Amino acid sequence: MAIFKFGRRDTAHGSADLAGFLDGFSIEVMPRTAEKVADFRDLLPGGTRVYIAHIDGTPIDEMVATAARLRAEGFEPMPHFPARIIPDAATLRDWVARYRGEADVKQGLILAGGVAQPAGAFDSSMQLLESGAFDGFERLHVAGHPEGNRDIDPDGSDRMVSEALRWKQAFADRTDAKMALATQFCFDAAPVIAWVDRLQAEGIALPVHIGIAGPAKLQTLIKFAIACGVGPSLKVLQKRAMDVSKLLLPYEPDSILEALAAHKAANPAFGIEAVHFFPLGGIKATADWTQRHGQRPQRAAA
């Protein structure tokens, strides 16, 4: 691994625009992947927001323990709250109370959830937000879909997604919590830029935390992209797969992030506020990539 010159920003592996664009990035883990990390302080900058994905069937004890560990190591835990896996309001209140009491959780990602049939009365993120369970949270993030969502709009339009965004904007206008849109991962800058510009034109002022897949094998990314319904930017991966010279090389997100960083530098009011990494090739691989692009881990090696 390269030795970093921490007295100044190392831009040998990317532009200064990209290094600045990455400042304040977040990353996603699951309890079972977090268990494989000896100490997050060796990987991530201090205070990094770490989303904790709540997959259906994960015991709440494991979720809370992961949040408490991240808090103890100096990071900001942001657990997922997927509406459709929460059986009732009492369970929701219990989860929130445990997160706050045992891990000082102040932030949450509020989602509908990927399961087809709700476990109880909650079906959407909007119902969770309206429940009042998150009163007092400092930050609430909700889902954004730069390339649409066929589960929400089966006809291929974005009518329902747009209606939900307007509701969430109105909710943000009347709450003290900071809100943002955390998006699915994308591979092409052009549709992202068009989507963010369109949001601003339509009066959606929620800042965007753009989802980016971390370094991974191309086959892994294509599998996840198909499973998650990633749209136009899937063509970027398919084109790469046709290039024999790149087929066996791991994907790295330099191209999309350099393009977005350059656009942000040229247009400071552009609505992307932060980068959110999905470490599909492993947490360490993504953390190593961020370090090569100027991000210093909390406990940097000499």
GROMACS .gro file of C-alpha atoms in nm:
model
  302
    1MET     CA    1   0.000   0.000   0.000
    2ALA     CA    2   0.124   0.346  -0.079
    3ILE     CA    3   0.249   0.574   0.196
    4PHE     CA    4   0.031   0.885   0.201
    5LYS     CA    5   0.160   1.239   0.242
    6PHE     CA    6  -0.099   1.345   0.497
    7GLY     CA    7   0.028   1.701   0.532
    8ARG     CA    8  -0.149   1.779   0.204
    9ARG     CA    9  -0.416   1.610  -0.001
   10ASP     CA   10  -0.273   1.330  -0.216
   11THR     CA   11  -0.419   1.362  -0.565
   12ALA     CA   12  -0.188   1.116  -0.739
   13HIS     CA   13  -0.486   0.883  -0.781
   14GLY     CA   14  -0.740   1.136  -0.902
   15SER     CA   15  -0.812   1.504  -0.923
   16ALA     CA   16  -0.833   1.755  -0.641
   17ASP     CA   17  -1.200   1.795  -0.737
   18LEU     CA   18  -1.257   1.425  -0.670
   19ALA     CA   19  -1.073   1.434  -0.338
   20GLY     CA   20  -1.293   1.720  -0.221
   21PHE     CA   21  -1.606   1.556  -0.358
   22LEU     CA   22  -1.537   1.249  -0.142
   23ASP     CA   23  -1.508   1.447   0.183
   24GLY     CA   24  -1.784   1.339   0.419
   25PHE     CA   25  -1.863   1.018   0.230
   26SER     CA   26  -2.072   0.748   0.395
   27ILE     CA   27  -2.063   0.371   0.363
   28GLU     CA   28  -2.302   0.081   0.421
   29VAL     CA   29  -2.246  -0.234   0.627
   30MET     CA   30  -2.448  -0.526   0.757
   31PRO     CA   31  -2.391  -0.684   1.099
   32ARG     CA   32  -2.239  -0.995   0.942
   33THR     CA   33  -1.998  -0.791   0.727
   34ALA     CA   34  -1.910  -0.560   1.016
   35GLU     CA   35  -1.805  -0.864   1.220
   36LYS     CA   36  -1.524  -0.924   0.968
   37VAL     CA   37  -1.371  -0.581   1.035
   38ALA     CA   38  -1.125  -0.583   1.324
   39ASP     CA   39  -1.146  -0.206   1.378
   40PHE     CA   40  -1.323   0.049   1.159
   41ARG     CA   41  -1.077   0.315   1.278
   42ASP     CA   42  -0.813   0.157   1.054
   43LEU     CA   43  -1.036   0.199   0.749
   44LEU     CA   44  -1.255   0.510   0.771
   45PRO     CA   45  -1.215   0.877   0.862
   46GLY     CA   46  -1.334   0.959   1.212
   47GLY     CA   47  -1.702   1.050   1.230
   48THR     CA   48  -1.792   0.876   0.903
   49ARG     CA   49  -2.163   0.804   0.873
   50VAL     CA   50  -2.209   0.426   0.853
   51TYR     CA   51  -2.546   0.301   0.735
   52ILE     CA   52  -2.644  -0.036   0.884
   53ALA     CA   53  -2.854  -0.234   0.639
   54HIS     CA   54  -3.144  -0.418   0.804
   55ILE     CA   55  -3.211  -0.724   0.592
   56ASP     CA   56  -3.535  -0.907   0.669
   57GLY     CA   57  -3.459  -1.172   0.931
   58THR     CA   58  -3.165  -0.992   1.093
   59PRO     CA   59  -3.222  -0.992   1.472
   60ILE     CA   60  -3.257  -0.645   1.620
   61ASP     CA   61  -2.997  -0.742   1.883
   62GLU     CA   62  -2.736  -0.770   1.606
   63MET     CA   63  -2.840  -0.439   1.454
   64VAL     CA   64  -2.820  -0.253   1.785
   65ALA     CA   65  -2.488  -0.417   1.878
   66THR     CA   66  -2.339  -0.309   1.545
   67ALA     CA   67  -2.462   0.047   1.599
   68ALA     CA   68  -2.316   0.052   1.952
   69ARG     CA   69  -1.982  -0.074   1.828
   70LEU     CA   70  -1.963   0.189   1.556
   71ARG     CA   71  -2.051   0.461   1.805
   72ALA     CA   72  -1.779   0.337   2.043
   73GLU     CA   73  -1.520   0.344   1.764
   74GLY     CA   74  -1.602   0.704   1.677
   75PHE     CA   75  -1.847   0.676   1.387
   76GLU     CA   76  -2.204   0.790   1.325
   77PRO     CA   77  -2.438   0.490   1.297
   78MET     CA   78  -2.741   0.529   1.071
   79PRO     CA   79  -2.953   0.212   1.083
   80HIS     CA   80  -3.209   0.129   0.816
   81PHE     CA   81  -3.576   0.127   0.915
   82PRO     CA   82  -3.754  -0.075   0.641
   83ALA     CA   83  -4.128  -0.024   0.682
   84ARG     CA   84  -4.238  -0.358   0.542
   85ILE     CA   85  -4.041  -0.573   0.787
   86ILE     CA   86  -4.172  -0.390   1.097
   87PRO     CA   87  -4.476  -0.576   1.234
   88ASP     CA   88  -4.635  -0.295   1.438
   89ALA     CA   89  -4.594   0.046   1.599
   90ALA     CA   90  -4.484  -0.105   1.930
   91THR     CA   91  -4.194  -0.282   1.758
   92LEU     CA   92  -4.092   0.038   1.583
   93ARG     CA   93  -4.093   0.230   1.912
   94ASP     CA   94  -3.892  -0.047   2.078
   95TRP     CA   95  -3.629  -0.045   1.802
   96VAL     CA   96  -3.593   0.333   1.820
   97ALA     CA   97  -3.569   0.325   2.200
   98ARG     CA   98  -3.300   0.056   2.191
   99TYR     CA   99  -3.096   0.233   1.925
  100ARG     CA  100  -3.112   0.559   2.116
  101GLY     CA  101  -3.053   0.409   2.459
  102GLU     CA  102  -2.777   0.161   2.370
  103ALA     CA  103  -2.599   0.331   2.077
  104ASP     CA  104  -2.699   0.700   2.095
  105VAL     CA  105  -2.844   0.674   1.744
  106LYS     CA  106  -2.958   1.012   1.613
  107GLN     CA  107  -2.995   0.933   1.243
  108GLY     CA  108  -3.197   0.688   1.037
  109LEU     CA  109  -3.253   0.579   0.679
  110ILE     CA  110  -3.628   0.542   0.636
  111LEU     CA  111  -3.729   0.297   0.362
  112ALA     CA  112  -4.026   0.101   0.235
  113GLY     CA  113  -3.810  -0.211   0.228
  114GLY     CA  114  -3.751  -0.470  -0.041
  115VAL     CA  115  -4.002  -0.735   0.065
  116ALA     CA  116  -4.321  -0.777  -0.138
  117GLN     CA  117  -4.569  -0.827   0.147
  118PRO     CA  118  -4.565  -0.602   0.455
  119ALA     CA  119  -4.525  -0.780   0.788
  120GLY     CA  120  -4.781  -0.546   0.944
  121ALA     CA  121  -4.947  -0.211   0.903
  122PHE     CA  122  -4.646  -0.023   0.762
  123ASP     CA  123  -4.609  -0.022   0.385
  124SER     CA  124  -4.411   0.292   0.305
  125SER     CA  125  -4.144   0.522   0.438
  126MET     CA  126  -4.405   0.797   0.456
  127GLN     CA  127  -4.606   0.599   0.712
  128LEU     CA  128  -4.294   0.561   0.926
  129LEU     CA  129  -4.217   0.931   0.905
  130GLU     CA  130  -4.576   1.018   1.001
  131SER     CA  131  -4.567   0.783   1.302
  132GLY     CA  132  -4.378   1.031   1.518
  133ALA     CA  133  -4.131   0.760   1.623
  134PHE     CA  134  -3.838   0.964   1.490
  135ASP     CA  135  -3.918   1.287   1.668
  136GLY     CA  136  -3.589   1.419   1.803
  137PHE     CA  137  -3.370   1.252   1.539
  138GLU     CA  138  -3.113   1.491   1.394
  139ARG     CA  139  -3.110   1.347   1.044
  140LEU     CA  140  -3.356   1.139   0.839
  141HIS     CA  141  -3.266   1.007   0.498
  142VAL     CA  142  -3.509   0.862   0.244
  143ALA     CA  143  -3.462   0.677  -0.083
  144GLY     CA  144  -3.391   0.840  -0.417
  145HIS     CA  145  -3.413   0.671  -0.757
  146PRO     CA  146  -3.210   0.841  -1.034
  147GLU     CA  147  -3.304   0.567  -1.281
  148GLY     CA  148  -3.660   0.503  -1.164
  149ASN     CA  149  -3.799   0.212  -0.966
  150ARG     CA  150  -4.008  -0.059  -1.133
  151ASP     CA  151  -4.138  -0.180  -0.797
  152ILE     CA  152  -4.298   0.160  -0.737
  153ASP     CA  153  -4.382   0.248  -1.098
  154PRO     CA  154  -4.433  -0.081  -1.287
  155ASP     CA  155  -4.531   0.108  -1.602
  156GLY     CA  156  -4.178   0.248  -1.635
  157SER     CA  157  -4.281   0.604  -1.556
  158ASP     CA  158  -4.178   0.790  -1.241
  159ARG     CA  159  -4.523   0.920  -1.147
  160MET     CA  160  -4.547   0.755  -0.805
  161VAL     CA  161  -4.180   0.816  -0.725
  162SER     CA  162  -4.222   1.186  -0.805
  163GLU     CA  163  -4.539   1.210  -0.596
  164ALA     CA  164  -4.357   1.054  -0.300
  165LEU     CA  165  -4.067   1.298  -0.340
  166ARG     CA  166  -4.302   1.593  -0.325
  167TRP     CA  167  -4.454   1.453  -0.006
  168LYS     CA  168  -4.108   1.405   0.147
  169GLN     CA  169  -4.007   1.758   0.052
  170ALA     CA  170  -4.318   1.891   0.226
  171PHE     CA  171  -4.236   1.678   0.531
  172ALA     CA  172  -3.881   1.816   0.536
  173ASP     CA  173  -4.019   2.169   0.521
  174ARG     CA  174  -4.216   2.115   0.842
  175THR     CA  175  -3.962   1.918   1.048
  176ASP     CA  176  -3.643   2.013   1.229
  177ALA     CA  177  -3.456   1.704   1.109
  178LYS     CA  178  -3.205   1.738   0.829
  179MET     CA  179  -3.325   1.528   0.537
  180ALA     CA  180  -3.154   1.396   0.225
  181LEU     CA  181  -3.207   1.150  -0.058
  182ALA     CA  182  -2.983   0.844  -0.043
  183THR     CA  183  -2.987   0.680  -0.385
  184GLN     CA  184  -2.936   0.335  -0.531
  185PHE     CA  185  -2.593   0.282  -0.685
  186CYS     CA  186  -2.532   0.411  -1.037
  187PHE     CA  187  -2.254   0.366  -1.291
  188ASP     CA  188  -2.305   0.652  -1.537
  189ALA     CA  189  -2.285   1.020  -1.453
  190ALA     CA  190  -2.509   1.152  -1.731
  191PRO     CA  191  -2.846   1.020  -1.606
  192VAL     CA  192  -2.752   1.118  -1.250
  193ILE     CA  193  -2.676   1.476  -1.350
  194ALA     CA  194  -3.001   1.499  -1.549
  195TRP     CA  195  -3.203   1.361  -1.256
  196VAL     CA  196  -3.049   1.593  -0.996
  197ASP     CA  197  -3.103   1.895  -1.222
  198ARG     CA  198  -3.462   1.789  -1.279
  199LEU     CA  199  -3.527   1.761  -0.905
  200GLN     CA  200  -3.405   2.115  -0.852
  201ALA     CA  201  -3.614   2.242  -1.143
  202GLU     CA  202  -3.923   2.080  -0.990
  203GLY     CA  203  -3.865   2.235  -0.648
  204ILE     CA  204  -3.724   1.927  -0.473
  205ALA     CA  205  -3.451   2.082  -0.261
  206LEU     CA  206  -3.352   1.772  -0.063
  207PRO     CA  207  -2.976   1.723  -0.101
  208VAL     CA  208  -2.866   1.407  -0.279
  209HIS     CA  209  -2.627   1.150  -0.133
  210ILE     CA  210  -2.537   0.963  -0.448
  211GLY     CA  211  -2.504   0.586  -0.426
  212ILE     CA  212  -2.182   0.447  -0.572
  213ALA     CA  213  -2.068   0.085  -0.594
  214GLY     CA  214  -1.724   0.038  -0.448
  215PRO     CA  215  -1.451  -0.167  -0.619
  216ALA     CA  216  -1.565  -0.520  -0.703
  217LYS     CA  217  -1.546  -0.792  -0.963
  218LEU     CA  218  -1.745  -0.705  -1.273
  219GLN     CA  219  -1.955  -1.022  -1.243
  220THR     CA  220  -2.050  -0.926  -0.885
  221LEU     CA  221  -2.163  -0.580  -0.991
  222ILE     CA  222  -2.370  -0.704  -1.281
  223LYS     CA  223  -2.544  -0.953  -1.050
  224PHE     CA  224  -2.631  -0.683  -0.796
  225ALA     CA  225  -2.730  -0.432  -1.065
  226ILE     CA  226  -2.978  -0.676  -1.221
  227ALA     CA  227  -3.117  -0.776  -0.881
  228CYS     CA  228  -3.162  -0.413  -0.775
  229GLY     CA  229  -3.315  -0.297  -1.102
  230VAL     CA  230  -3.042  -0.050  -1.191
  231GLY     CA  231  -3.150   0.098  -1.523
  232PRO     CA  232  -2.966   0.292  -1.796
  233SER     CA  233  -2.625   0.284  -1.629
  234LEU     CA  234  -2.627  -0.097  -1.637
  235LYS     CA  235  -2.522  -0.051  -1.999
  236VAL     CA  236  -2.189   0.082  -1.871
  237LEU     CA  237  -2.119  -0.253  -1.707
  238GLN     CA  238  -2.242  -0.448  -2.006
  239LYS     CA  239  -2.013  -0.250  -2.236
  240ARG     CA  240  -1.721  -0.314  -2.003
  241ALA     CA  241  -1.800  -0.686  -2.001
  242MET     CA  242  -1.763  -0.691  -2.380
  243ASP     CA  243  -1.410  -0.550  -2.355
  244VAL     CA  244  -1.185  -0.853  -2.310
  245SER     CA  245  -0.901  -0.634  -2.184
  246LYS     CA  246  -1.116  -0.517  -1.891
  247LEU     CA  247  -1.324  -0.826  -1.826
  248LEU     CA  248  -1.099  -0.970  -1.558
  249LEU     CA  249  -1.003  -0.638  -1.399
  250PRO     CA  250  -1.196  -0.522  -1.091
  251TYR     CA  251  -1.434  -0.232  -1.146
  252GLU     CA  252  -1.343   0.093  -0.972
  253PRO     CA  253  -1.573   0.397  -0.961
  254ASP     CA  254  -1.320   0.656  -1.081
  255SER     CA  255  -1.501   0.739  -1.405
  256ILE     CA  256  -1.844   0.827  -1.264
  257LEU     CA  257  -1.703   1.005  -0.961
  258GLU     CA  258  -1.453   1.211  -1.160
  259ALA     CA  259  -1.738   1.321  -1.389
  260LEU     CA  260  -1.969   1.410  -1.100
  261ALA     CA  261  -1.688   1.587  -0.912
  262ALA     CA  262  -1.601   1.795  -1.218
  263HIS     CA  263  -1.967   1.888  -1.267
  264LYS     CA  264  -1.999   1.988  -0.902
  265ALA     CA  265  -1.682   2.198  -0.922
  266ALA     CA  266  -1.816   2.379  -1.228
  267ASN     CA  267  -2.167   2.411  -1.078
  268PRO     CA  268  -2.137   2.462  -0.700
  269ALA     CA  269  -2.517   2.470  -0.655
  270PHE     CA  270  -2.549   2.120  -0.806
  271GLY     CA  271  -2.761   1.917  -0.566
  272ILE     CA  272  -2.525   1.631  -0.475
  273GLU     CA  273  -2.411   1.683  -0.117
  274ALA     CA  274  -2.219   1.361  -0.049
  275VAL     CA  275  -2.115   1.021  -0.181
  276HIS     CA  276  -2.257   0.702  -0.031
  277PHE     CA  277  -2.065   0.380  -0.097
  278PHE     CA  278  -2.211   0.033  -0.135
  279PRO     CA  279  -1.904  -0.187  -0.066
  280LEU     CA  280  -2.012  -0.471  -0.293
  281GLY     CA  281  -1.655  -0.598  -0.321
  282GLY     CA  282  -1.589  -0.573   0.052
  283ILE     CA  283  -1.554  -0.291   0.303
  284LYS     CA  284  -1.175  -0.296   0.298
  285ALA     CA  285  -1.159  -0.270  -0.082
  286THR     CA  286  -1.381   0.038  -0.077
  287ALA     CA  287  -1.195   0.192   0.218
  288ASP     CA  288  -0.861   0.133   0.047
  289TRP     CA  289  -0.994   0.305  -0.267
  290THR     CA  290  -1.104   0.612  -0.067
  291GLN     CA  291  -0.764   0.628   0.101
  292ARG     CA  292  -0.591   0.628  -0.237
  293HIS     CA  293  -0.807   0.930  -0.319
  294GLY     CA  294  -0.715   1.144  -0.022
  295GLN     CA  295  -0.936   1.016   0.260
  296ARG     CA  296  -0.739   0.961   0.581
  297PRO     CA  297  -0.853   0.685   0.817
  298GLN     CA  298  -0.913   0.776   1.179
  299ARG     CA  299  -0.618   0.568   1.296
  300ALA     CA  300  -0.377   0.612   1.007
  301ALA     CA  301  -0.083   0.378   0.979
  302ALA     CA  302   0.258   0.542   1.001
   0.00000   0.00000   0.00000
